Coordinates of C-alpha atoms in Angstrom, one line a residue:
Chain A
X32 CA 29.0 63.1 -51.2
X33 CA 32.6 64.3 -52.4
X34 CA 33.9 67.3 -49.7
X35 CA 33.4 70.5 -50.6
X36 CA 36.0 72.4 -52.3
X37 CA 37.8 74.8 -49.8
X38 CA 36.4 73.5 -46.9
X39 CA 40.6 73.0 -45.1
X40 CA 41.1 76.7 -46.0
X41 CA 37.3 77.9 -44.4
X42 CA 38.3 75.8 -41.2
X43 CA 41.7 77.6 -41.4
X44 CA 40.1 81.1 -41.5
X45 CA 37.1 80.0 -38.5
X46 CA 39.9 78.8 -36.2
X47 CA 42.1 81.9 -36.8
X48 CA 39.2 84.3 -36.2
X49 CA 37.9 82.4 -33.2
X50 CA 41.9 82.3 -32.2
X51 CA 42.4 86.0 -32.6
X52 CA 39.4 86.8 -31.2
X53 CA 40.7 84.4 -27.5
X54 CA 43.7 86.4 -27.6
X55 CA 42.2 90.2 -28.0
X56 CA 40.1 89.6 -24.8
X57 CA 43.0 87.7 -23.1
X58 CA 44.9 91.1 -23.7
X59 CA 41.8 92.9 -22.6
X60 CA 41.4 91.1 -19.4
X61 CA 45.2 91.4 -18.2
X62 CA 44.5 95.4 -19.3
X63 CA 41.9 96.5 -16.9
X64 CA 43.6 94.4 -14.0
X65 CA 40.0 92.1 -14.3
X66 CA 42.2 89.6 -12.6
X67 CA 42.7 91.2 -9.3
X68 CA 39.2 92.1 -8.6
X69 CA 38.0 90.7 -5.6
X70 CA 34.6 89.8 -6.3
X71 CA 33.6 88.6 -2.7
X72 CA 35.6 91.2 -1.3
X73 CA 34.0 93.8 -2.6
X74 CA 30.8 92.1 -1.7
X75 CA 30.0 94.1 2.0
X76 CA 31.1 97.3 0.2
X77 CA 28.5 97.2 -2.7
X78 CA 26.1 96.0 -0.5
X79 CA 26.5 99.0 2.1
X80 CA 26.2 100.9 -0.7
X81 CA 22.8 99.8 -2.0
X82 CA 21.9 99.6 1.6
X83 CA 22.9 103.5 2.1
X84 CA 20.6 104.4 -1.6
X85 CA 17.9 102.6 0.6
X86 CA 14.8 103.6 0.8
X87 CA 14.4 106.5 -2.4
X88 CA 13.8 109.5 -0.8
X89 CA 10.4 110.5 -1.5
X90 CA 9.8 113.3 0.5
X91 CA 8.6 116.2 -0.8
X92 CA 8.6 119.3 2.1
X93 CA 11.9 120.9 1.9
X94 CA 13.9 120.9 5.9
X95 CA 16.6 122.9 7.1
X96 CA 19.3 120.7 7.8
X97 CA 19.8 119.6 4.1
X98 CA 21.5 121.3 1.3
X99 CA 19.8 121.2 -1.2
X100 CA 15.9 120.6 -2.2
X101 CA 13.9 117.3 -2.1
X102 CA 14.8 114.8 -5.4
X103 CA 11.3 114.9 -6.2
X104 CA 11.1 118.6 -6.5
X105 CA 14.2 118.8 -8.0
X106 CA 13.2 116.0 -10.5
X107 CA 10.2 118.0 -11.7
X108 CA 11.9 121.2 -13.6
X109 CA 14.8 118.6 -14.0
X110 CA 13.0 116.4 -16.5
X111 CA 11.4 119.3 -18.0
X112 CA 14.8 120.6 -18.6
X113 CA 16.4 117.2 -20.2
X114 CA 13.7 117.0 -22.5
X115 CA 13.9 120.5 -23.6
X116 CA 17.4 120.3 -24.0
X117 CA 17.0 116.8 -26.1
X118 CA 14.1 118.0 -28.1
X119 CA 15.6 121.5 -29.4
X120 CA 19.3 119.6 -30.2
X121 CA 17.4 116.4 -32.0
X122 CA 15.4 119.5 -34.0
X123 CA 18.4 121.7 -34.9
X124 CA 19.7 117.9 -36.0
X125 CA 17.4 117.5 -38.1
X126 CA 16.4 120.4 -40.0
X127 CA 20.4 120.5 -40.5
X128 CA 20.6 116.8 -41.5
X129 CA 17.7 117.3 -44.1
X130 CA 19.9 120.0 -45.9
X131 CA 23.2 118.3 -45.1
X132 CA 22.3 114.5 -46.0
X133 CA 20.2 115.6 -49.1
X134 CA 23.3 117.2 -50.2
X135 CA 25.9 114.2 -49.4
X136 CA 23.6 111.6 -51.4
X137 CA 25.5 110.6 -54.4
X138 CA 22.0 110.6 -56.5
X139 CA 21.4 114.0 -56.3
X140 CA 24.8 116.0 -56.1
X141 CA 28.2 116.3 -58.2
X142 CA 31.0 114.5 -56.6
X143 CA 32.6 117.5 -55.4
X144 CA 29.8 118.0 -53.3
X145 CA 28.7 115.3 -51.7
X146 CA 32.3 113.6 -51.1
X147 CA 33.4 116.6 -48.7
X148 CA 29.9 116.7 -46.9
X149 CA 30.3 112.9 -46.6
X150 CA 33.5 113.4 -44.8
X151 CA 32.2 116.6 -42.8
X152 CA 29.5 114.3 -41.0
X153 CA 31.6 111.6 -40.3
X154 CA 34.1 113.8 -38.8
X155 CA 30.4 115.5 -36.4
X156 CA 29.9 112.3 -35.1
X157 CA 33.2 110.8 -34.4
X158 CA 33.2 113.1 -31.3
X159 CA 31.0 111.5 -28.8
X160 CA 28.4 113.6 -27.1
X161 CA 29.8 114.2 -23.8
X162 CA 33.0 115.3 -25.2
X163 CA 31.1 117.7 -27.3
X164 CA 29.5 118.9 -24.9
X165 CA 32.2 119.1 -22.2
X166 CA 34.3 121.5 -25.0
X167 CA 31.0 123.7 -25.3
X168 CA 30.6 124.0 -21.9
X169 CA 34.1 125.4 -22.2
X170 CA 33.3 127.7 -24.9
X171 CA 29.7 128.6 -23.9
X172 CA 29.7 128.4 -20.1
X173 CA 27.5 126.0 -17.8
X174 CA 23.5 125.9 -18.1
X175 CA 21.2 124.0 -20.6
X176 CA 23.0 125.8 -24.5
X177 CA 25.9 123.6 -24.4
X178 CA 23.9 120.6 -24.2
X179 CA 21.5 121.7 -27.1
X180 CA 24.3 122.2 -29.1
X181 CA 26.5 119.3 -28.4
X182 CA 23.4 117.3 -29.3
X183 CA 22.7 119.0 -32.4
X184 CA 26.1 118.7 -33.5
X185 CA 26.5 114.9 -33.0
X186 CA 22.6 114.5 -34.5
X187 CA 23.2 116.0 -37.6
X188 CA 26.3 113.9 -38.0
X189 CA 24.4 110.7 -37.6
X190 CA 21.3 111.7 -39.0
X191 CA 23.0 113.3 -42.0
X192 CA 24.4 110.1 -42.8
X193 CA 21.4 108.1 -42.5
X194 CA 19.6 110.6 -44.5
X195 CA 22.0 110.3 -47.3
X196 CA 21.8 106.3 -47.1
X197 CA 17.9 106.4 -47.8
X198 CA 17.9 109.1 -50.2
X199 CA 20.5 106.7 -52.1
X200 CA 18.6 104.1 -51.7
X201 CA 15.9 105.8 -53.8
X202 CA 14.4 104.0 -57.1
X203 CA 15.8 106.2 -59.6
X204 CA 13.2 106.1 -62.4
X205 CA 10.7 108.3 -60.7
X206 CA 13.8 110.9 -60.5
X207 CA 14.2 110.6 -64.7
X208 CA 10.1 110.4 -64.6
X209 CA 10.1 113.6 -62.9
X210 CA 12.4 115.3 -65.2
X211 CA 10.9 113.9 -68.4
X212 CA 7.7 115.8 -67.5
X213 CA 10.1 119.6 -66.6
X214 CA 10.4 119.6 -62.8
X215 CA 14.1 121.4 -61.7
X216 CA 16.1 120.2 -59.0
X217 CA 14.3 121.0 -56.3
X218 CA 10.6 119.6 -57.4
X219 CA 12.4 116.0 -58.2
X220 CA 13.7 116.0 -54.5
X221 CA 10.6 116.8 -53.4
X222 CA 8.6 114.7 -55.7
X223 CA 10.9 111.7 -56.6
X224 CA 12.7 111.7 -53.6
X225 CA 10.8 112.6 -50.2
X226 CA 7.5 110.7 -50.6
X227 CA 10.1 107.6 -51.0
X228 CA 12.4 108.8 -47.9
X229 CA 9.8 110.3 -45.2
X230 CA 8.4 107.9 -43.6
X231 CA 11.7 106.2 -43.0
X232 CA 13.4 109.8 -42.7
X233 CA 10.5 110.4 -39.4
X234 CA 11.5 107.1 -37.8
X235 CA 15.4 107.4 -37.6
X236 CA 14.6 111.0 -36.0
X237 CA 12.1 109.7 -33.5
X238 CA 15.1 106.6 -33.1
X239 CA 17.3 110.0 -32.7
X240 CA 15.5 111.7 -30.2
X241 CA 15.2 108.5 -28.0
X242 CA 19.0 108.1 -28.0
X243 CA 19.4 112.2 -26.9
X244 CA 17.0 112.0 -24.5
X245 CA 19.2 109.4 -22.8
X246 CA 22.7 111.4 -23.5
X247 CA 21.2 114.3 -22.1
X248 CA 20.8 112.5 -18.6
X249 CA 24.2 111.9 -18.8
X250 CA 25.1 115.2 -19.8
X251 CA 24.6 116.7 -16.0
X252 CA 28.4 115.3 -15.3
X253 CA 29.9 117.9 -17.7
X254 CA 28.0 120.8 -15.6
X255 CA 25.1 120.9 -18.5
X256 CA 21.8 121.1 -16.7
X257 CA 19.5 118.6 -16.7
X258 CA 19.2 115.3 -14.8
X259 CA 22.8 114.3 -14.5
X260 CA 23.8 117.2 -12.6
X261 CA 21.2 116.7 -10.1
X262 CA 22.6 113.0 -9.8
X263 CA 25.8 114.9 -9.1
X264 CA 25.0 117.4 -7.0
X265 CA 23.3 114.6 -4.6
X266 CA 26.3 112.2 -4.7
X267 CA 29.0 114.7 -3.8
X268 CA 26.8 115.9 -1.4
X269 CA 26.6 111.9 -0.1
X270 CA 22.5 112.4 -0.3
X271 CA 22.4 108.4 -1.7
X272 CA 18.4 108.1 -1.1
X273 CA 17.9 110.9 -3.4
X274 CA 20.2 109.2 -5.8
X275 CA 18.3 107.1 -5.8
X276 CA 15.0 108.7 -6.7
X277 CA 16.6 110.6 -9.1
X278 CA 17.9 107.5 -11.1
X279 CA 14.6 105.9 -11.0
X280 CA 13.0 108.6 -12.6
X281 CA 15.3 108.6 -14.8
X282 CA 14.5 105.5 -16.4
X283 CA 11.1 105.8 -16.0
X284 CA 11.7 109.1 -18.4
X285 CA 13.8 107.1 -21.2
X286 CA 11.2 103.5 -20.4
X287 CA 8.4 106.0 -21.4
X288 CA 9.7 107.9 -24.4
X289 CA 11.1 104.3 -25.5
X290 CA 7.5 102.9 -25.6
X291 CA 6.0 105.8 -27.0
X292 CA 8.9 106.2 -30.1
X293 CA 8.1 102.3 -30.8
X294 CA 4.4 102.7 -31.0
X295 CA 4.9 106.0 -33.4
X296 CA 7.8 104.6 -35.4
X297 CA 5.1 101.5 -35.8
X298 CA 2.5 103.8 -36.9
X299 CA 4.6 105.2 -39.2
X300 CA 5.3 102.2 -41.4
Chain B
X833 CA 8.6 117.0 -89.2
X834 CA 8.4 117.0 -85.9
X835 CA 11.7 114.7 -85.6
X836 CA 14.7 115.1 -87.9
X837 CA 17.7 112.9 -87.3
X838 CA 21.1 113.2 -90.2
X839 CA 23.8 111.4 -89.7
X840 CA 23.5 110.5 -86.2
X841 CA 25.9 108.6 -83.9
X842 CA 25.9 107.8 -80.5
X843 CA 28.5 106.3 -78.7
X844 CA 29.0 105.1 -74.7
X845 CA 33.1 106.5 -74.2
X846 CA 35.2 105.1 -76.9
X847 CA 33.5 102.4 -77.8
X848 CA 31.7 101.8 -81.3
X849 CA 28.5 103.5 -81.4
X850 CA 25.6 101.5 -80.5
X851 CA 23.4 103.8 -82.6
X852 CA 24.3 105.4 -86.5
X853 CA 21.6 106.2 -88.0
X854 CA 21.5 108.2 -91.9
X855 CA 18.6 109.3 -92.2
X856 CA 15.3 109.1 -89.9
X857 CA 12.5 111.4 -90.1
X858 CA 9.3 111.6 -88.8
X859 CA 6.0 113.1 -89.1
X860 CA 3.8 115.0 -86.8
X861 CA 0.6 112.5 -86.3
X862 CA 2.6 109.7 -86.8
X863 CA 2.5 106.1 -84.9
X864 CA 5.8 104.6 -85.3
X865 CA 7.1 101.7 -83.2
X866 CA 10.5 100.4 -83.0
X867 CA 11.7 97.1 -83.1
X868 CA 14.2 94.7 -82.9
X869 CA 16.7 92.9 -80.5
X870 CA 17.9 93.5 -77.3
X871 CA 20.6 95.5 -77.6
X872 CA 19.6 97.0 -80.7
X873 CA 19.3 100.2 -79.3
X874 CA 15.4 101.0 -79.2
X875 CA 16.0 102.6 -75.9
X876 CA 19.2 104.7 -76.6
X877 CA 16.8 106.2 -79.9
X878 CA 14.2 107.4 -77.8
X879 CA 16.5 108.8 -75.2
X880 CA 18.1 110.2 -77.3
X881 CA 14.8 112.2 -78.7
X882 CA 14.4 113.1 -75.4
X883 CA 17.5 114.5 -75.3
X884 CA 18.9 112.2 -72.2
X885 CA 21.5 110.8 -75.1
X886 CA 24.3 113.5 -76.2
X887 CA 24.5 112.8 -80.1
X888 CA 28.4 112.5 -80.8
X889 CA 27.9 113.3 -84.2
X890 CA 25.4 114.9 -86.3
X891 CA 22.2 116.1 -86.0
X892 CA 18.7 115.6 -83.9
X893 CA 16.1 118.3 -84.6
X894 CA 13.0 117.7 -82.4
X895 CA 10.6 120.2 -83.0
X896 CA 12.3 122.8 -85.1
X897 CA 15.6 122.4 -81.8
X898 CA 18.7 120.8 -82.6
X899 CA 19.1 119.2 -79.6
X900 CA 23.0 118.7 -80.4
X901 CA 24.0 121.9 -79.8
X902 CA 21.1 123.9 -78.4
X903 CA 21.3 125.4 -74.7
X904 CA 19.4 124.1 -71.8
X905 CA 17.6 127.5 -72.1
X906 CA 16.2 126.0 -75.3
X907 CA 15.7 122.6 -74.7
X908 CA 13.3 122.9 -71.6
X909 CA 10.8 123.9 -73.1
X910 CA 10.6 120.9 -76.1
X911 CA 11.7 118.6 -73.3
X912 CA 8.4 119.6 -71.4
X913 CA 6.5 118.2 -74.9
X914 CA 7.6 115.6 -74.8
X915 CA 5.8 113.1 -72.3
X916 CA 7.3 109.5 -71.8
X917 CA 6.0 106.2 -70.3
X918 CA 8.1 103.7 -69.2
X919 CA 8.2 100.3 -69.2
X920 CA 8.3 100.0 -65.0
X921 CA 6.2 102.9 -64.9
X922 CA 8.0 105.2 -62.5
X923 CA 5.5 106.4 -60.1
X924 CA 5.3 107.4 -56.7
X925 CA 4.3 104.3 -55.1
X926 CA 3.1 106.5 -51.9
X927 CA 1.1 108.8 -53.7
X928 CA -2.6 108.7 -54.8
X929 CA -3.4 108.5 -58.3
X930 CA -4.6 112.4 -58.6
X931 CA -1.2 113.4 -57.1
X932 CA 1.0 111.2 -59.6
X933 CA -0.6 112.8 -62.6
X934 CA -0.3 116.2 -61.5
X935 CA 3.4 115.6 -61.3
X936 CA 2.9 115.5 -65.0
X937 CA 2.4 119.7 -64.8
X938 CA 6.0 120.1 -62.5
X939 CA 7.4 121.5 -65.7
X940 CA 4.5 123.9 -66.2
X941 CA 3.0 124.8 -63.0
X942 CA 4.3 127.7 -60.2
X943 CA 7.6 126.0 -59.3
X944 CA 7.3 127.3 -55.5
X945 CA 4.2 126.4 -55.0
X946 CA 4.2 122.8 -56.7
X947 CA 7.1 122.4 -53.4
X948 CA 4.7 122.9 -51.2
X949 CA 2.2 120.5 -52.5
X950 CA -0.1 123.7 -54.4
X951 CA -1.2 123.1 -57.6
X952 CA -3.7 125.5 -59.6
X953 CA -7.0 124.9 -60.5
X954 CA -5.9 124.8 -64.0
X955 CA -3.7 122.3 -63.0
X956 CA -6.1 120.4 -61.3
X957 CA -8.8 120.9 -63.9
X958 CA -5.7 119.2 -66.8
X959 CA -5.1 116.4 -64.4
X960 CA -8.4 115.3 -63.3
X961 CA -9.3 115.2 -67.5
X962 CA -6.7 113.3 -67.9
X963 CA -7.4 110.8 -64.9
X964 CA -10.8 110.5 -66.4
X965 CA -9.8 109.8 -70.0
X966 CA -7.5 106.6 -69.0
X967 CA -10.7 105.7 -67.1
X968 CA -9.6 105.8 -63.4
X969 CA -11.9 108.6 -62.2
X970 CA -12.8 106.1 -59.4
X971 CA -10.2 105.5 -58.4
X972 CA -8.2 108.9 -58.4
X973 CA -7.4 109.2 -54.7
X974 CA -6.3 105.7 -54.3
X975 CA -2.7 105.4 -53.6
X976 CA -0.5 104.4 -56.3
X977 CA 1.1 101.3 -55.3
X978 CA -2.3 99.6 -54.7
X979 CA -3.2 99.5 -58.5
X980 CA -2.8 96.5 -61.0
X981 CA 0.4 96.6 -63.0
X982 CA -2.0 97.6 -66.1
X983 CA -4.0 100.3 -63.6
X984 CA -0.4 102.0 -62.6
X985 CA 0.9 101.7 -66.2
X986 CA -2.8 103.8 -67.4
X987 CA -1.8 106.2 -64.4
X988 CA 1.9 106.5 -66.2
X989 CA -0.2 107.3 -69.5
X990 CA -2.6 110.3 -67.7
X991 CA 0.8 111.5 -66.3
X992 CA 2.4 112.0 -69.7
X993 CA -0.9 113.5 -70.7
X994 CA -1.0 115.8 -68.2
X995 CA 1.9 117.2 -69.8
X996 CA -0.1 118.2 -72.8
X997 CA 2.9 116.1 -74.8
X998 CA 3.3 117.3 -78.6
X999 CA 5.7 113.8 -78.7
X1000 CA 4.9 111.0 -76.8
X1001 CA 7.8 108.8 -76.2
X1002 CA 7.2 104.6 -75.0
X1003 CA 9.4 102.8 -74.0
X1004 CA 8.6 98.9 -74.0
X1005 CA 5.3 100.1 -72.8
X1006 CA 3.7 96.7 -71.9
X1007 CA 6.7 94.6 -70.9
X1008 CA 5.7 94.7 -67.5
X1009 CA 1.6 94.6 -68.0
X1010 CA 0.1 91.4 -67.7
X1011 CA -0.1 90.2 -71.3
X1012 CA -4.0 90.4 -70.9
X1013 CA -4.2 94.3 -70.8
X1014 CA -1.6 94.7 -73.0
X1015 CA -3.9 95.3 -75.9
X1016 CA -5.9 97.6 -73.9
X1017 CA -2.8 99.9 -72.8
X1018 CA -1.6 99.9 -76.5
X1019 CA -5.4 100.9 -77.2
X1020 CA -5.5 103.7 -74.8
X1021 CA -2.2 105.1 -75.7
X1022 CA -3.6 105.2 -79.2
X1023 CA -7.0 106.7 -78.3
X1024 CA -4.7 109.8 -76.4
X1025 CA -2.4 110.1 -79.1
X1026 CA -5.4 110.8 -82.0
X1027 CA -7.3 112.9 -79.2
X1028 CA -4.4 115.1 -78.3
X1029 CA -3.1 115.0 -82.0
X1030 CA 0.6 114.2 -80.6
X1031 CA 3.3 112.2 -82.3
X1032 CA 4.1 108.4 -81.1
X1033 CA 7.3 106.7 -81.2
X1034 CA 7.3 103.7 -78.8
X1035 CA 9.3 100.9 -79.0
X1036 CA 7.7 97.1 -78.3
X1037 CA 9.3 94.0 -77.6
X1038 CA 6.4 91.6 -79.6
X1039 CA 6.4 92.5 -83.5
X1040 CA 3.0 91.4 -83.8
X1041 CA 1.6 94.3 -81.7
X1042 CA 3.9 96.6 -83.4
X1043 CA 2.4 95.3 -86.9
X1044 CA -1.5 96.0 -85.4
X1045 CA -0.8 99.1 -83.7
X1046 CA 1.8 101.1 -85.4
X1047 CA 1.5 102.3 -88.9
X1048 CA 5.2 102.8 -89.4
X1049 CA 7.4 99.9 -88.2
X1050 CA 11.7 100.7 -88.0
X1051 CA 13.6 97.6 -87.9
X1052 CA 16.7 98.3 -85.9
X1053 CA 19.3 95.9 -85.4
X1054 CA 23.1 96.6 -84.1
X1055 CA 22.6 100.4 -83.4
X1056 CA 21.8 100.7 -87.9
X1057 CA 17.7 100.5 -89.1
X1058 CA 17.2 97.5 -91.2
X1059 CA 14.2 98.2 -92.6
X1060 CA 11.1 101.2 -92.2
X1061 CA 8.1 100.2 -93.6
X1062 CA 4.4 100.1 -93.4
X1063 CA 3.0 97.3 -91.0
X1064 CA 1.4 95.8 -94.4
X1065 CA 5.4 95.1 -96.0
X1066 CA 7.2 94.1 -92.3
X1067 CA 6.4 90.3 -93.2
X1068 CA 7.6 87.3 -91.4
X1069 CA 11.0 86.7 -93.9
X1070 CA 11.7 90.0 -93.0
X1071 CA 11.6 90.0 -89.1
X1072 CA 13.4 86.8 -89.1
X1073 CA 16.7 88.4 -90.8
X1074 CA 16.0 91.1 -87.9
X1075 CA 16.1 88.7 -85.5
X1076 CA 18.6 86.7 -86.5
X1077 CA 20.8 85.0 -84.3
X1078 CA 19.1 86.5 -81.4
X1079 CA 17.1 84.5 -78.6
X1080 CA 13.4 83.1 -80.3
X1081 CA 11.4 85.6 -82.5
X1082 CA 8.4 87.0 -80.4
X1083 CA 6.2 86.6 -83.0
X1084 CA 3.0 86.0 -80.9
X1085 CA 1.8 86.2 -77.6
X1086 CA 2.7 82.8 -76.6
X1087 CA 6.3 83.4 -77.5
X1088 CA 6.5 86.3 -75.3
X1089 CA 4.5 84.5 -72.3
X1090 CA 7.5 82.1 -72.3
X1091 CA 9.9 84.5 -73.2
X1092 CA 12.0 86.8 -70.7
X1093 CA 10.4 89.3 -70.9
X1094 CA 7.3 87.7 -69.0
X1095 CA 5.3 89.5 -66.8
X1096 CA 6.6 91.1 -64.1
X1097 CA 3.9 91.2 -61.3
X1098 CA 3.2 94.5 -60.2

């Protein structure tokens, strides 16, 4: 067999990527100080750690001599409070999206509107949630709004790009179908467009609202309520066994909703 | 004359215009089908009947409108008569039969309420005659994209019918139908077009069907008509100068099965 043509200049390329690739996490390593992390010595310290988070607390009778209430309790409105907060931001997400993307698909928009919307959503969700919600928190005070709004801000931004990618993705001739027989704008979006997008449109919401409902645990940090804060509260207050229960819950909360958007998104196909 | 065409070009940009055609007129009632080539520019004709295709010169009258230079205002409504069926047929894969073909009344119906999924019983009543007349009464709530090719092409059909069409416009109507039912579609859009009394300009890849099932055949080749004739004077001498230089002449039905145009499974 004669050698394939290009085959020096492939190598070249593989070599240089692989090459490039040593050197980035060479730079990477000597960046966060990897290199002076004693492993072994750090050993006892993690381990008194996990030992101090030891057992969960489980109690559920609230006692005098502790500041605040037991992690169970606590963990009852809290989850209640996560998912409302992740529920009502992945919904304003969406019913903005569905306007937003619809607008920013090239298929169904003049180029002056859809490039700017385009733009508009990226710029939404290059700010990461917890920044979001850390400047509405700034804006809107502590409590549960900032977190419906910082998630509903960075969920139309994704979602409003995902939108716009099935909607392009659309077969066209059901679009020129649907005009040939009179329908305006409007009737071909809903009759060309959204029995091809919905099903798909459902799924990346459901995909959505899994994703929120773990930011909003994480939100807590930023002083949004919720989850996180109750992790915080506990830790400053060095109450590791409730910590502990706390976290546990936690993923038992995202494990759950995770099964359950899998089964539906199945369903849905 | 329902269709009037003088003088007409139509051009892509600058570049030469793939259609120019003198003189082209045609009567209500009439079966006309269009031949010739790829490339010819059988498809840019009918769009531009439809009015999808901006003449860049002279003059397209469709129903008494010059589509040229009439307003939108004007051209909804012929646009609405004129039903068209497609050679991929462009339905909703997702949707049942019954829903497809009341798509057909969009142009007709309550637009507010035909976005919330409400049609009116006059629109049902339209629909569900036309389901029955392409023969698929049985089959009316199945969803689309279960159907044979030829089943979702006869859905296409009660689509355009739904429409009440004055004009019905086909395009390569059974490229993509398993040449077995392509006879029967060709049949059925024949047996609408007399029932409804509309006008029927489609254009066909195979001569031989146009020759059995039009009784007006236009030769067009290189955007110019060649020839426009009855079925009975479109002999074989004839479609070979049509054809010339082009890929084989589709003269029959095994030409076509090994041609490019074979069936696309559904």
């Amino acid at each position: 067999m004669p050698p394939a043509p290009g085959r020096i200049k492939r190598a070249a390329l593989k070599y240089t990527i692989i090459g490039s690739l040593a050197v980035m996490l060479i730079w990477c390593w000597i960046g966060t100080e990897m290199g002076s992390f004693d492993l072994v010595g750090s050993g006892p310290r993690i381990a008194d750690f996990l030992d101090r988070m030891f057992p969960p607390d489980l109690t559920w009778t609230s006692s005098q001599n502790r500041p605040f209430a037991p992690p169970l309790r606590i963990a009852l409105t809290t989850v209640a409070i996560t998912l409302q907060i992740s529920l009502l931001g992945t919904a304003i997400g969406f019913v903005l999206a569905i306007v937003l993307g619809f607008l920013a698909a090239e298929n169904l928009t003049p180029h002056w509107v859809h490039h700017p919307l385009k733009i508009a959503l990226a710029l939404l969700r290059s700010i990461p949630v917890i920044l979001l919600a850390l400047l509405f928190v700034t804006a809107v005070g502590l409590g549960a709004v900032p977190g419906v709004l910082a998630i509903g801000v960075h969920s139309v931004g994704m979602l409003g790009k995902l939108f716009a990618e099935e909607v392009e993705g659309a077969d066209g001739g059901v679009w020129e179908a649907m005009d040939s027989a009179g329908a305006n704008w409007l009737q071909k979006v809903r009759y060309a467009i959204w029995p091809q997008v919905a099903a798909q449109i459902y799924s990346l919401t459901l995909f959505r609202l899994e994703m929120n409902i773990r930011e909003s645990a994480v939100l807590g940090l930023v002083g949004v309520a919720g989850l996180g804060l109750w992790i915080e509260n506990y830790r400053r207050a060095f109450d590791y066994p409730s910590v502990a229960t706390l976290v546990i819950v936690t993923m038992m909360v995202v494990l759950v909703v995770e099964q359950l958007s899998i089964y539906i998104r199945r369903k849905l196909k | 004359m329902i269709i009037k065409i003088e003088y007409l070009e139509v051009r892509y940009g600058r570049n030469p215009p793939v259609l120019s055609i003198d003189n082209l007129s045609i009567e209500r009632g009439e079966r006309v089908a269009i031949i010739g080539p790829s490339g010819a520019g059988k498809s840019t004709l009918l769009r531009t009947i439809k009015g999808y295709m901006r003449p860049s010169q002279g003059k397209v009258e469709v129903m008494g409108v010059n589509l040229a230079t009439a307003r939108r205002r004007e051209r909804q409504p012929i646009n609405r008569r004129i039903g068209v069926i497609y050679q991929q047929f462009n339905l909703i894969p997702r949707l049942s039969v019954a829903r497809n073909v009341l798509c057909g009344r969009l142009g007709l119906t309550s637009r507010w309420r035909s976005l919330l999924g409400i049609f009116s019983a006059e629109d049902h009543a339209i629909a569900w005659s036309a389901i029955c007349e392409v023969g698929l009464s049985k089959k009316a709530h199945q969803r689309a994209d279960t159907l044979s090719g030829g089943e979702q092409q006869r859905v296409a059909v009660a689509r355009a019918l739904a429409q009440q069409p004055t004009i019905i416009l086909a395009d390569e109507p059974v490229s993509s139908v398993d040449p077995a039912w392509a006879e029967d579609i060709l049949e059925l859009i024949l047996e609408v077009q007399t029932h409804h009394q509309a006008t029927l300009v489609m254009s066909l890849h195979q001569p031989d069907l146009a020759r059995r099932f039009a009784d007006r055949i236009i030769g067009l080749r290189d955007g110019r008509v060649v020839f426009d004739a009855a079925p009975a004077s479109v002999t074989d001498t004839r479609l070979k100068e049509l054809y010339r230089g082009h890929d084989s002449l589709p003269l029959n039905d095994n030409a076509t099965r090994s041609g490019k145009d074979q069936t696309r499974s559904a």
